[in-house]
Short mmCIF file of C-alpha atoms in Angstrom, two decimals:
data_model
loop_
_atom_site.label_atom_id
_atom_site.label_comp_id
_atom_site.label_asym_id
_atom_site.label_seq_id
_atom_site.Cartn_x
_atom_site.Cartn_y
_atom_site.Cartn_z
CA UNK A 3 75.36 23.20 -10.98
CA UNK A 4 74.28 19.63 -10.53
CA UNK A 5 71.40 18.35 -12.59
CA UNK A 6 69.22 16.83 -10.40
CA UNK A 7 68.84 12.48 -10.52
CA UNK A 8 65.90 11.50 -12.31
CA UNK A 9 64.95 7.96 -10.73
CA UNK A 10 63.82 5.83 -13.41
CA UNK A 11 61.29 3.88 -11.18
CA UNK A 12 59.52 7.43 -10.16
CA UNK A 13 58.97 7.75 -14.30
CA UNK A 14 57.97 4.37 -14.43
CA UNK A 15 54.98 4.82 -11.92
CA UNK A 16 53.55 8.24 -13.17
CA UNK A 17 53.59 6.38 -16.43
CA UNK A 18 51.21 3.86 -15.36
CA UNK A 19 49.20 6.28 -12.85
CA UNK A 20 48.67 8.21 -16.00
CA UNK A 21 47.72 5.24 -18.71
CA UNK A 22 45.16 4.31 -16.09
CA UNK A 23 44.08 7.09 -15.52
CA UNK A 24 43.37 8.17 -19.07
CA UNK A 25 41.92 4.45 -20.03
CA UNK A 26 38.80 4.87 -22.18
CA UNK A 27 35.75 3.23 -21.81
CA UNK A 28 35.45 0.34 -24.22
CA UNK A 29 32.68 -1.13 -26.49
CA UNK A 30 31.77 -4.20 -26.10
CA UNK A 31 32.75 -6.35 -29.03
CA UNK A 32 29.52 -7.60 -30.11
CA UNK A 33 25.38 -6.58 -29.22
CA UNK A 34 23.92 -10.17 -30.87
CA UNK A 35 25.02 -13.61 -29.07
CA UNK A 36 23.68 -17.00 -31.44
CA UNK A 37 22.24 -19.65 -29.25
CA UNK A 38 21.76 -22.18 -31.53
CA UNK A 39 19.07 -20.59 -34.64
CA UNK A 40 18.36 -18.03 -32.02
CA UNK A 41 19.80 -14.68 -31.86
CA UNK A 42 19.85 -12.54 -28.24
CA UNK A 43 20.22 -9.07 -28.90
CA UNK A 44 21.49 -7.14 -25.70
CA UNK A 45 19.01 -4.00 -26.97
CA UNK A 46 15.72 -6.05 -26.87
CA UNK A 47 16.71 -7.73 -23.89
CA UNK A 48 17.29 -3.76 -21.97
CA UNK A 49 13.67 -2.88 -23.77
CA UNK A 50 12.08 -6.08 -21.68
CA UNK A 51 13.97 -5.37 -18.46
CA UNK A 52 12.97 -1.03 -19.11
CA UNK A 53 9.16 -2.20 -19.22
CA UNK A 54 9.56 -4.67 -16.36
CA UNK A 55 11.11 -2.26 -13.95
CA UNK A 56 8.90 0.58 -15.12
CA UNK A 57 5.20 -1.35 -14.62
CA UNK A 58 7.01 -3.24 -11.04
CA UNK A 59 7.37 0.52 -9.59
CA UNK A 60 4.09 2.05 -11.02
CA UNK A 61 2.47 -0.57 -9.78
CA UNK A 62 3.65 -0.01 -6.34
CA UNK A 63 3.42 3.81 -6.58
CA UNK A 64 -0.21 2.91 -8.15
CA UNK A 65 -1.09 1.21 -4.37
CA UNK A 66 0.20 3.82 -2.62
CA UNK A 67 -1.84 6.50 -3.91
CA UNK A 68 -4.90 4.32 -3.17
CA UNK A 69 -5.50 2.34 -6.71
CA UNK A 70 -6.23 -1.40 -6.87
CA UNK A 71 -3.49 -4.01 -7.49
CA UNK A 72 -3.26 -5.49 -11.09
CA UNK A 73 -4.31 -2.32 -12.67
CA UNK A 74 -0.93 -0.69 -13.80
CA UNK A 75 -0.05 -3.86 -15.32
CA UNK A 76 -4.19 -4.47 -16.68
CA UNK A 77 -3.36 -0.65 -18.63
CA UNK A 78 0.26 -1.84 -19.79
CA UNK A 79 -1.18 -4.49 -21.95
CA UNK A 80 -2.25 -1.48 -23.70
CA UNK A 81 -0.07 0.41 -23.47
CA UNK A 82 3.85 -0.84 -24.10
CA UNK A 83 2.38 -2.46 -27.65
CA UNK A 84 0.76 1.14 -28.38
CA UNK A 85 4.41 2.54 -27.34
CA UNK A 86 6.37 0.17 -29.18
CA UNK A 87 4.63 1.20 -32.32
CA UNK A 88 4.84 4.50 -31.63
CA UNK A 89 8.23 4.31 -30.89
CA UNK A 90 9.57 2.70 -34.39
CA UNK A 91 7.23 4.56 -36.48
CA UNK A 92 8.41 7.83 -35.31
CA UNK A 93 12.17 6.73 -35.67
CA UNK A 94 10.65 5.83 -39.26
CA UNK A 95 9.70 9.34 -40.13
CA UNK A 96 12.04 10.77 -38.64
CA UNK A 97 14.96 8.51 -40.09
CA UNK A 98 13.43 7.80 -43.46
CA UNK A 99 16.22 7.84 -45.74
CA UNK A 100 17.87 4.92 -43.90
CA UNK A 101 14.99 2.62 -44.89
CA UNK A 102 13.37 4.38 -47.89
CA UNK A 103 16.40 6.35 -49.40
CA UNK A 104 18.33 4.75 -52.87
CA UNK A 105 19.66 1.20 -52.47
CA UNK A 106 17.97 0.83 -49.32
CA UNK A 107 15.36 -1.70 -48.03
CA UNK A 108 12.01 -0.73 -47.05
CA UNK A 109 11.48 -3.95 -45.32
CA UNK A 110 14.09 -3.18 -42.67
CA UNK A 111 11.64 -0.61 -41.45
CA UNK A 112 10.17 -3.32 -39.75
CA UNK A 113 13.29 -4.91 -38.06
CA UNK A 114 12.66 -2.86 -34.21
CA UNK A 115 14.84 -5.67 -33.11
CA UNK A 116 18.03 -3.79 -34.98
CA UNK A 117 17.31 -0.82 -32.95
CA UNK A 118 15.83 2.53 -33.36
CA UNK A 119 12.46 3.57 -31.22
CA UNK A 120 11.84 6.86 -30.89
CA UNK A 121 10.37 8.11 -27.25
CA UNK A 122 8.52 11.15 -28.48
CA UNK A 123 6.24 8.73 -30.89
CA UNK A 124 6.49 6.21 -27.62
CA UNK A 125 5.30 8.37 -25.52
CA UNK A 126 2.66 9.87 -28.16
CA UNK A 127 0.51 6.59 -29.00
CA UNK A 128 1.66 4.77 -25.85
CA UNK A 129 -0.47 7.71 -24.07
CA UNK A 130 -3.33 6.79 -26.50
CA UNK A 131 -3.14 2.81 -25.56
CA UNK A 132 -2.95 3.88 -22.07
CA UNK A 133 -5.88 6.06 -22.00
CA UNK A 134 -7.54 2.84 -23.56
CA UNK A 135 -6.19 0.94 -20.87
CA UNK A 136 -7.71 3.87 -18.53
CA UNK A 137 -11.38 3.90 -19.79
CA UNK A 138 -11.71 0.35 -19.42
CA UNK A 139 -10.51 -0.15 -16.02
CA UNK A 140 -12.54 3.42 -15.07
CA UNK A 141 -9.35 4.94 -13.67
CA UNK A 142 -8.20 8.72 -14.72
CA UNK A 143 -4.90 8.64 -17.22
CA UNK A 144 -3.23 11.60 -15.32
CA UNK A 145 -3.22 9.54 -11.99
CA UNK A 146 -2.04 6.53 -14.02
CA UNK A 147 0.29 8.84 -15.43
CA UNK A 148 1.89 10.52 -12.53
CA UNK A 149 2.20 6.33 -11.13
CA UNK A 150 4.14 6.04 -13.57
CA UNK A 151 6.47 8.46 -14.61
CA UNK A 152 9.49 7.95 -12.97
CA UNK A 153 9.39 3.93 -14.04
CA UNK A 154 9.54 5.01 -17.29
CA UNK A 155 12.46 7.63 -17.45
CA UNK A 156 14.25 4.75 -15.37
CA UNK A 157 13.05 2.69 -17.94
CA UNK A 158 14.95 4.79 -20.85
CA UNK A 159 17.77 4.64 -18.70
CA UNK A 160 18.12 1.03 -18.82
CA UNK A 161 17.41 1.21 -22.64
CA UNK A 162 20.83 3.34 -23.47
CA UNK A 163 22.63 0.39 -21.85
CA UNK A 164 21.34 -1.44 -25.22
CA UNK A 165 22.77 1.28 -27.55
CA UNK A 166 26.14 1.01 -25.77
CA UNK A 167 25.81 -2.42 -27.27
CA UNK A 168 24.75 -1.63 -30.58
CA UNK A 169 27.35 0.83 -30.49
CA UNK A 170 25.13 3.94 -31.58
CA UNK A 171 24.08 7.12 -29.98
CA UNK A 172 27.55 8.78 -29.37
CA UNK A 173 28.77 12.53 -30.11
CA UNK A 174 32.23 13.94 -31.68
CA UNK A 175 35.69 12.87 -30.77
CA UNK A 176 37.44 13.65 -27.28
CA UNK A 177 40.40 13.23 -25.14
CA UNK A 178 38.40 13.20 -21.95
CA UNK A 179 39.05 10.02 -19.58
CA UNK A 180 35.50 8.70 -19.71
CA UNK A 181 35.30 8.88 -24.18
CA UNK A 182 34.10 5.73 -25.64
CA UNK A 183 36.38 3.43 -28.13
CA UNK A 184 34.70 2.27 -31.12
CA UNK A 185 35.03 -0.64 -32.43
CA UNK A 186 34.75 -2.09 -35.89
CA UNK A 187 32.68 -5.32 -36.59
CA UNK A 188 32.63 -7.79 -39.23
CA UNK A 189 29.85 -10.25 -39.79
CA UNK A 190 30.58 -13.87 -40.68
CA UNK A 191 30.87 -12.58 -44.58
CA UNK A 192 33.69 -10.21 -43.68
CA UNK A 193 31.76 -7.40 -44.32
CA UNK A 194 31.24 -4.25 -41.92
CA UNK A 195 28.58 -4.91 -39.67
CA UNK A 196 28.50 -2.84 -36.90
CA UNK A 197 24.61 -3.94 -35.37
CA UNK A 198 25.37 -8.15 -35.98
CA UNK A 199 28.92 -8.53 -36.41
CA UNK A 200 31.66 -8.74 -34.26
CA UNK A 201 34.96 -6.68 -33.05
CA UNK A 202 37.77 -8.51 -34.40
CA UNK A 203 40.99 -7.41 -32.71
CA UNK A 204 39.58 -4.66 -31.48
CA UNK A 205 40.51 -2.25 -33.96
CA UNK A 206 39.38 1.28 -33.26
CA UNK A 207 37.42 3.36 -35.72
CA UNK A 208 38.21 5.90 -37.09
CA UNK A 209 37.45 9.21 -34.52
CA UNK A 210 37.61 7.12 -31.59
CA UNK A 211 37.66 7.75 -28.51
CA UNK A 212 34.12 9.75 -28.45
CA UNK A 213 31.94 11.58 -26.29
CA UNK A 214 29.44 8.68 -25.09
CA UNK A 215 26.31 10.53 -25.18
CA UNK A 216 24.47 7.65 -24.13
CA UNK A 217 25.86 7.36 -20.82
CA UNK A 218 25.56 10.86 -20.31
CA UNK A 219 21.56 10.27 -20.87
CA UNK A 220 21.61 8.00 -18.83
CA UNK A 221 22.89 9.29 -15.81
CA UNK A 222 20.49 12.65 -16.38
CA UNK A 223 17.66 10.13 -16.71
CA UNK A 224 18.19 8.40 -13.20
CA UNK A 225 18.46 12.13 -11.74
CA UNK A 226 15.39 12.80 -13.11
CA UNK A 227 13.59 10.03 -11.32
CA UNK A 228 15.07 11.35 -8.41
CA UNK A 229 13.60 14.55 -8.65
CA UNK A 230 10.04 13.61 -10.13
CA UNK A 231 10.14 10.76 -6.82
CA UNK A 232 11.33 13.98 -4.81
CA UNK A 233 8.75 17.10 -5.82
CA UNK A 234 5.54 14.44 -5.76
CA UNK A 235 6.55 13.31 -1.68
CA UNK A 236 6.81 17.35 -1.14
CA UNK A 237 4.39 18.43 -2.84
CA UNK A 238 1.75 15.94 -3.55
CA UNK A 239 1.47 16.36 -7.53
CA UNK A 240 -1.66 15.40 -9.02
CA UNK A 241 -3.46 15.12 -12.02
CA UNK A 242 -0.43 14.53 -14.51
CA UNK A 243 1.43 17.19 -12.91
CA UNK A 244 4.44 14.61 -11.58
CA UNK A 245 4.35 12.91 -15.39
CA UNK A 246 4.91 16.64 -16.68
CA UNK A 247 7.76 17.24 -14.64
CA UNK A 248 9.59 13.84 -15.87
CA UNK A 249 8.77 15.32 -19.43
CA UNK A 250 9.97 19.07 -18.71
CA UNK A 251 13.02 17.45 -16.86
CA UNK A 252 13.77 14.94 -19.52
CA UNK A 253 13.35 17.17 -22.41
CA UNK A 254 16.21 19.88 -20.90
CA UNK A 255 18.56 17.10 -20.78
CA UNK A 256 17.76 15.89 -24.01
CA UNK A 257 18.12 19.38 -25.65
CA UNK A 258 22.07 19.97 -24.98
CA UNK A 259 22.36 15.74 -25.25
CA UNK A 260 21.34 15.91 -28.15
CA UNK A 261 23.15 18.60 -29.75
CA UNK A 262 26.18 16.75 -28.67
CA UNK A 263 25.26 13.41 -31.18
CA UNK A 264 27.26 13.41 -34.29
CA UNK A 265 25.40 9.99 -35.62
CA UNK A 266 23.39 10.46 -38.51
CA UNK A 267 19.82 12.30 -37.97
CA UNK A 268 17.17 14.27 -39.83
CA UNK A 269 18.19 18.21 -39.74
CA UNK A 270 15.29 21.47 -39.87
CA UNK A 271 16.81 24.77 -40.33
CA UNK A 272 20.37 22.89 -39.19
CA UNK A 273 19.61 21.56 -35.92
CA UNK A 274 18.55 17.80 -35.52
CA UNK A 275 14.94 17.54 -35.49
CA UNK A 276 14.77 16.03 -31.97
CA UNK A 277 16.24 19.05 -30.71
CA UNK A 278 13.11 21.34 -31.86
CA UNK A 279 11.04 18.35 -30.82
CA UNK A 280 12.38 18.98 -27.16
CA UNK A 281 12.18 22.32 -26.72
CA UNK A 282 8.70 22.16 -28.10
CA UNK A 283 7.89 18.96 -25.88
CA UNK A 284 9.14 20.84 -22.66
CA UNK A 285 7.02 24.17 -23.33
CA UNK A 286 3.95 22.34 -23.94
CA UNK A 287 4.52 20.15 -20.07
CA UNK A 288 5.33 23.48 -18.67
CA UNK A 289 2.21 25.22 -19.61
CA UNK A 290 0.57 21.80 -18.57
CA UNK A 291 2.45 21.80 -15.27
CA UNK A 292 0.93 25.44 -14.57
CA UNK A 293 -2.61 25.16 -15.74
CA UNK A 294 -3.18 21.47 -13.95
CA UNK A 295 -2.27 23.53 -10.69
CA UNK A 296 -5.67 24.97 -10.58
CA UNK A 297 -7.43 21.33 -10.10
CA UNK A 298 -5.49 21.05 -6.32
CA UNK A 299 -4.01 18.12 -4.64
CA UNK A 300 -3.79 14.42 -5.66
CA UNK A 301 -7.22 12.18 -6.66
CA UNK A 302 -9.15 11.02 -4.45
CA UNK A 303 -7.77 7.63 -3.91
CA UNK A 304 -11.53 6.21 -4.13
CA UNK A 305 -11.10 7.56 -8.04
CA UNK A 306 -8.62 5.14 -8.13
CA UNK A 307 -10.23 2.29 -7.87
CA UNK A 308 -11.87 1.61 -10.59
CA UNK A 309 -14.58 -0.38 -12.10
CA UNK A 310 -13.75 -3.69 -11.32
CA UNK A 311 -12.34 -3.19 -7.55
CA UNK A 312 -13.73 -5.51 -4.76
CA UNK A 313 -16.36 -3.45 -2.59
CA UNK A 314 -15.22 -2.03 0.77
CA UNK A 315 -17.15 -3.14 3.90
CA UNK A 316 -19.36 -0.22 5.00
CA UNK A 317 -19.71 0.54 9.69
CA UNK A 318 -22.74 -1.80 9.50
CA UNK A 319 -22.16 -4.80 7.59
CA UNK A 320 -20.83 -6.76 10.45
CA UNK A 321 -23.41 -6.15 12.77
CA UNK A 322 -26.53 -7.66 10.18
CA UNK A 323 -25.50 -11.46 10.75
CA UNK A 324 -25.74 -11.05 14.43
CA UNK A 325 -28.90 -9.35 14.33
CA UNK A 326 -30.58 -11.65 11.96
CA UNK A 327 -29.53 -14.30 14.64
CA UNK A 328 -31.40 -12.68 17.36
CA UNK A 329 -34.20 -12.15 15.80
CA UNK A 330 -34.46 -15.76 15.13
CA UNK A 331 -34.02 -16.70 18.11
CA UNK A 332 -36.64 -14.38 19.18
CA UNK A 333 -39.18 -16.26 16.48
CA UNK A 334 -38.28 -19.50 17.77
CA UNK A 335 -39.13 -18.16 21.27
CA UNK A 336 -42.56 -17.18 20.04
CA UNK A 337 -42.94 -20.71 18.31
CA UNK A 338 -42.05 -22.57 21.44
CA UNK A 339 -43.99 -20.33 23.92
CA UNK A 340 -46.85 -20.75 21.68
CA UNK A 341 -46.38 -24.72 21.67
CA UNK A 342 -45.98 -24.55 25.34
CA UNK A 343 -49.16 -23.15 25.74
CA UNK A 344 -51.09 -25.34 28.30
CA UNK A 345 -55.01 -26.39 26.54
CA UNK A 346 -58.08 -25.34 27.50
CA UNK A 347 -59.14 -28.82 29.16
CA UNK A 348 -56.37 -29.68 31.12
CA UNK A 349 -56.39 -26.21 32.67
CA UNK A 350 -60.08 -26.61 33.70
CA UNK A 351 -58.64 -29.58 35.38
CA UNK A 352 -56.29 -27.86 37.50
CA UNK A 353 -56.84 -28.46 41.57
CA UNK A 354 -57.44 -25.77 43.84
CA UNK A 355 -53.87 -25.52 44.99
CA UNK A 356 -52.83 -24.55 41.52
CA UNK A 357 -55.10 -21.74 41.17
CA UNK A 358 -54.36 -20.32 44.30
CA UNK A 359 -50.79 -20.04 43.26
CA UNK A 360 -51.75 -18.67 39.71
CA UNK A 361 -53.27 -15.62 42.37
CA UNK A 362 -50.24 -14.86 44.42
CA UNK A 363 -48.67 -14.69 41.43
CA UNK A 364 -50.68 -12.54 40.04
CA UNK A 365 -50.84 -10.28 43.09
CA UNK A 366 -46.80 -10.05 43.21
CA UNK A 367 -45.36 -7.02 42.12
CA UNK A 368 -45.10 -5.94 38.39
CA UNK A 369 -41.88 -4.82 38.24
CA UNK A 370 -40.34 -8.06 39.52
CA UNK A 371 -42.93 -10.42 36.87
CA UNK A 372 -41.14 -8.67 34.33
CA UNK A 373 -37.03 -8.99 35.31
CA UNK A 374 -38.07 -12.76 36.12
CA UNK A 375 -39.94 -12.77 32.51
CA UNK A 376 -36.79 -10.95 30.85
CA UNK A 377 -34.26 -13.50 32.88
CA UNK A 378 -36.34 -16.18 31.48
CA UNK A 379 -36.63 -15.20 27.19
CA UNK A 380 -32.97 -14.04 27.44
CA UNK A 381 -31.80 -17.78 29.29
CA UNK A 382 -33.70 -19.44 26.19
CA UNK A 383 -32.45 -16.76 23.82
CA UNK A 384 -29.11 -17.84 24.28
CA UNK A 385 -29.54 -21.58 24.64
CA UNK A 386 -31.30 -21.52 21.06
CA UNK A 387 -28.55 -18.91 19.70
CA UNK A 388 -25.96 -21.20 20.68
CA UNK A 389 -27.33 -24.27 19.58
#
């Protein structure tokens, strides 16, 4: 039997369908560009454009519940400084031995610009600058809260973008499609420098390609805003209940995430610590979520408001100019009737003729003195009112 012809463009073409199709994602070959004795770092420059997308959509979700404009971004300048703090010194604890550990630097604790923020101490004291924030504007913190919750989870979103730059945040090996290709960096010394240097050739690491766990967080992030953005328009969540819902959601992804991340991280009974932080983080919204049903509906959007918000016009207001004008014009009625007022000798004076017509007039019907009277004041009225 004949063996079948094997056309050698046919293996040509599966052989590039497959390469392609099995391309890896790869890092980018540096996370710090020099202009001039300035260094941009793609991380701090995803931080800025997180907190800038995440106050620009609470503060339109603030207005649509009612609140005042300027006040999500009044309560930020608490806040994201609170955060920030919060963030590094919980990555600090958490991470100690990378800063206070043998040959290490202690100083380099304080370099937030090399990465490293942890969102459970963000979230932590950022809460405390925002309820600062809230207590001086007069505005409750869940409402503020529930404004803002999906901005921020958005906000972390954008933030993993910087450790795809800084190369960190990625799990084990893998032959998947989508697995990440590490890089290794140099700085201008030749030495390995994975946050400042730079990918010379290219040259893989050692494991690569890997599971990019950052991207992975991502993505679960964005579909969490969806659903917080979702549940609050159906249900009308109030008084932190939406904010405990981007927690609970946030913290399931971050459980299994998590537990994915081979990069170096503080261990309790085995697991990484984050991973008992989560679970703990995610019971404590749901019991929040439950308990905060009892208080109903959304806040009154007067509550809202706060201290410093212009007063609203009450049914009445516009009415008081126009009356004070009439009654004006009724005193300067009285003031020139009063100067019109004939004197007592001249009307001694007055001929026969006059009186007699003083007595038909006098003699005339009541009813009619009084429309002709009426006709009269209301003809001056409005000559002096629009004078």
């Amino acid at each position: 039997m004949r063996r079948p012809h094997t056309s050698p463009v046919t293996v040509t073409r599966v052989t590039v369908a497959s390469s392609v199709f099995l391309a890896n994602i790869p890092s980018p070959d540096r996370g710090v560009w020099e202009i001039g004795p300035v260094p941009i770092r793609a991380y701090a420059l995803c931080i800025i454009a997180g907190i800038i997308l995440a106050i620009w959509w609470g503060e339109r979700r603030w207005i649509a519940r009612g609140g005042t404009a300027g006040t999500v971004i009044d309560i930020a300048v608490f806040a994201v400084p609170f955060g920030l703090v919060g963030g590094r010194l919980y990555h600090v604890a958490t991470d100690w031995h990378r800063y206070f550990g043998e040959g290490n630097n202690p100083l380099n604790a304080l370099r937030i610009w090399d990465g490293g923020l942890g969102i459970w101490g963000a979230i932590a004291l950022g809460a405390v600058g925002a309820w600062i924030g809230c207590r001086v504007k007069g505005v409750p913190l869940p409402a503020y809260a529930d404004a803002i919750a999906p901005g921020i989870v958005v906000a972390q979103a954008v933030g993993r973008v910087g450790n795809y730059f800084n190369q960190e945040l990625y799990g084990g090996p893998t032959d998947l499609p989508w697995g990440l290709e590490l890089y290794r960096r140099v700085n201008e010394f030749g030495e390995a420098d994975n946050l400042n240097g730079v990918a010379v050739n290219h040259i893989a690491t050692d494991g690569s390609p890997v599971h990019p766990t950052f991207l992975y967080e991502l993505l679960w992030n964005l579909l969490v805003a969806a659903l917080v953005v979702w549940v609050d328009r159906k249900y009308r969540l109030g008084h932190g209940r939406a904010f405990a819902v981007y927690v609970m959601g946030y913290t399931l992804g971050r459980t299994w995430i998590e537990l994915m991340r081979t990069d170096d991280a503080t261990h309790v009974f085995g697991v990484r610590i984050n991973v008992w932080v989560s679970i703990l983080v995610f019971l404590g919204a749901a019991v929040y979520f439950v308990l905060a049903r009892s208080r109903g509906e959304r806040e009154d959007p007067s509550l809202l408001r706060g201290k410093d918000a212009p007063p609203q016009d009450e049914p009445g207001d516009e009415a008081k100019p126009d009356s004070d004008s009439e009654s004006d014009a009724v005193d300067d009625d009285a003031d020139d009737a009063d100067d019109a007022e004939p004197e007592p000798s001249k009307a001694a004076d007055e001929s026969e003729p006059a009186e007699k017509a003083a007595a038909d007039a006098e003699s005339a019907p009541a009813e009619k003195t009084g429309d002709d009277t009426g006709t009269e004041k209301k003809a001056d009225a409005s000559s002096k009112s629009d004078s």
